[in-house]
C-alpha positions as semicolon CSV with decimal commas, in nm:
position;residue;x (nm);y (nm);z (nm)
1;M;1,075;0,255;-4,746
2;N;0,747;0,298;-4,931
3;S;0,409;0,329;-4,759
4;D;0,317;-0,040;-4,817
5;T;0,643;-0,162;-4,663
6;F;0,601;0,082;-4,372
7;A;0,243;-0,037;-4,313
8;K;0,349;-0,406;-4,320
9;T;0,645;-0,341;-4,089
10;T;0,426;-0,144;-3,849
11;A;0,158;-0,416;-3,853
12;I;0,418;-0,686;-3,778
13;A;0,567;-0,477;-3,496
14;L;0,224;-0,412;-3,347
15;A;0,132;-0,780;-3,376
16;A;0,456;-0,875;-3,201
17;A;0,389;-0,619;-2,928
18;G;0,034;-0,750;-2,892
19;A;0,166;-1,104;-2,862
20;S;0,402;-0,990;-2,587
21;V;0,117;-0,824;-2,403
22;A;-0,097;-1,134;-2,447
23;V;0,177;-1,353;-2,303
24;V;0,217;-1,124;-2,003
25;S;-0,156;-1,117;-1,939
26;C;-0,179;-1,497;-1,960
27;Q;0,082;-1,557;-1,690
28;A;-0,022;-1,757;-1,387
29;A;-0,232;-1,571;-1,132
30;S;-0,070;-1,446;-0,815
31;P;-0,030;-1,727;-0,561
32;T;-0,222;-1,514;-0,312
33;E;-0,528;-1,494;-0,538
34;D;-0,669;-1,812;-0,381
35;I;-0,605;-1,682;-0,029
36;V;-0,668;-1,307;-0,004
37;G;-1,017;-1,195;0,089
38;K;-1,145;-1,539;0,190
39;R;-1,248;-1,632;0,542
40;W;-1,046;-1,931;0,659
41;Q;-1,153;-2,156;0,946
42;V;-0,850;-2,274;1,144
43;I;-0,888;-2,646;1,199
44;E;-0,541;-2,736;1,328
45;V;-0,256;-2,560;1,506
46;F;0,087;-2,724;1,510
47;D;0,278;-2,555;1,790
48;D;0,337;-2,810;2,064
49;P;0,356;-3,183;1,991
50;T;0,227;-3,260;2,342
51;L;-0,103;-3,079;2,275
52;P;-0,385;-3,182;2,039
53;S;-0,358;-3,002;1,704
54;A;-0,731;-3,005;1,624
55;A;-0,972;-2,732;1,730
56;P;-1,199;-2,827;2,023
57;E;-1,509;-3,009;1,900
58;N;-1,744;-2,824;2,132
59;Q;-1,644;-2,475;2,010
60;A;-1,645;-2,287;1,680
61;P;-1,285;-2,280;1,552
62;P;-1,114;-1,946;1,498
63;T;-1,131;-1,780;1,158
64;I;-0,878;-1,561;0,984
65;T;-0,930;-1,332;0,686
66;L;-0,609;-1,243;0,507
67;G;-0,605;-0,918;0,311
68;Q;-0,337;-0,753;0,099
69;T;-0,189;-0,559;0,394
70;S;-0,374;-0,677;0,705
71;Y;-0,549;-0,974;0,861
72;A;-0,838;-1,019;1,101
73;I;-0,890;-1,306;1,347
74;T;-1,224;-1,398;1,504
75;T;-1,239;-1,650;1,788
76;A;-1,498;-1,750;2,046
77;C;-1,298;-1,529;2,283
78;G;-1,276;-1,212;2,074
79;N;-1,118;-1,048;1,771
80;A;-0,766;-0,943;1,675
81;E;-0,594;-0,792;1,375
82;G;-0,243;-0,756;1,241
83;T;-0,035;-0,668;0,938
84;V;0,046;-0,883;0,635
85;K;0,343;-0,870;0,399
86;W;0,313;-1,103;0,100
87;L;0,630;-1,239;-0,061
88;D;0,661;-1,491;-0,348
89;N;0,541;-1,809;-0,176
90;S;0,560;-1,688;0,179
91;V;0,391;-1,439;0,404
92;E;0,495;-1,240;0,710
93;L;0,221;-1,188;0,968
94;G;0,263;-0,913;1,226
95;K;0,174;-0,951;1,593
96;P;-0,204;-0,965;1,641
97;T;-0,358;-0,685;1,845
98;A;-0,681;-0,761;2,030
99;T;-0,973;-0,548;1,918
100;R;-1,242;-0,719;2,130
101;Q;-1,231;-0,973;2,412
102;T;-1,515;-1,176;2,559
103;E;-1,554;-1,452;2,815
104;C;-1,534;-1,798;2,661
105;D;-1,499;-2,167;2,732
106;P;-1,154;-2,262;2,869
107;S;-1,086;-2,507;2,583
108;A;-1,177;-2,240;2,327
109;K;-0,953;-1,991;2,511
110;T;-0,660;-2,231;2,505
111;F;-0,695;-2,299;2,131
112;A;-0,747;-1,929;2,050
113;T;-0,439;-1,833;2,252
114;R;-0,230;-2,099;2,079
115;F;-0,347;-1,984;1,735
116;E;-0,292;-1,614;1,808
117;A;0,060;-1,697;1,930
118;M;0,123;-1,882;1,602
119;A;-0,030;-1,605;1,390
120;R;0,281;-1,389;1,419
121;G;0,574;-1,499;1,205
122;S;0,700;-1,590;0,860
123;Y;0,533;-1,878;0,682
124;L;0,557;-2,072;0,360
125;F;0,202;-2,113;0,233
126;T;0,037;-2,375;0,014
127;V;-0,321;-2,405;-0,101
128;G;-0,444;-2,748;-0,197
129;P;-0,750;-2,969;-0,192
130;N;-0,729;-2,988;0,188
131;G;-0,721;-2,609;0,233
132;L;-0,457;-2,359;0,334
133;R;-0,139;-2,473;0,510
134;L;0,111;-2,232;0,661
135;S;0,445;-2,380;0,769
136;E;0,667;-2,165;0,987
137;I;0,994;-2,058;0,825
138;T;1,289;-2,134;1,050
139;D;1,597;-1,920;1,109
140;T;1,768;-2,119;0,833
141;G;1,501;-2,009;0,584
142;S;1,348;-2,354;0,537
143;P;0,991;-2,444;0,634
144;D;0,927;-2,638;0,954
145;T;0,641;-2,875;0,874
146;N;0,598;-2,941;1,247
147;R;0,501;-2,580;1,326
148;G;0,222;-2,384;1,161
149;W;-0,151;-2,413;1,104
150;T;-0,410;-2,546;0,863
151;A;-0,738;-2,383;0,762
152;V;-1,026;-2,446;0,523
153;S;-1,209;-2,182;0,326
154;L;-1,555;-2,119;0,466
155;A;-1,676;-2,053;0,110
156;E;-1,589;-2,412;0,017
157;R;-1,759;-2,582;0,312
């Protein structure tokens, strides 16, 4: 192989490698990119069909900030935090541990307690025009659309 052929072959190989790198770098962003690091205001909790799903109108709804490995909850009644494990289109949230507790309105306490109880578990997540929706994953591995919670990004409000 002469030097011209070697140069052309090398250039083609490098161009092909560059194209491969370009394709890899143009892949869709991680599904968590729209979720992680944002503060989400929890507007509905779907845990008990006999209870209202919406946050009490007279109280500030809880917020949750989901990080790469942990989450933080703020409610009118205090703060809590837990662990996060991201999977493809699902997330596992560890049991929340209270970091601060304060006196609060009974309706706010009820909603905060319901949300914190729902915070722990495995969820299928979707992000759409109406915000973040987490649907609890059942023992069979399928999502239960009747259990979970909905939140809106505070940055978008």
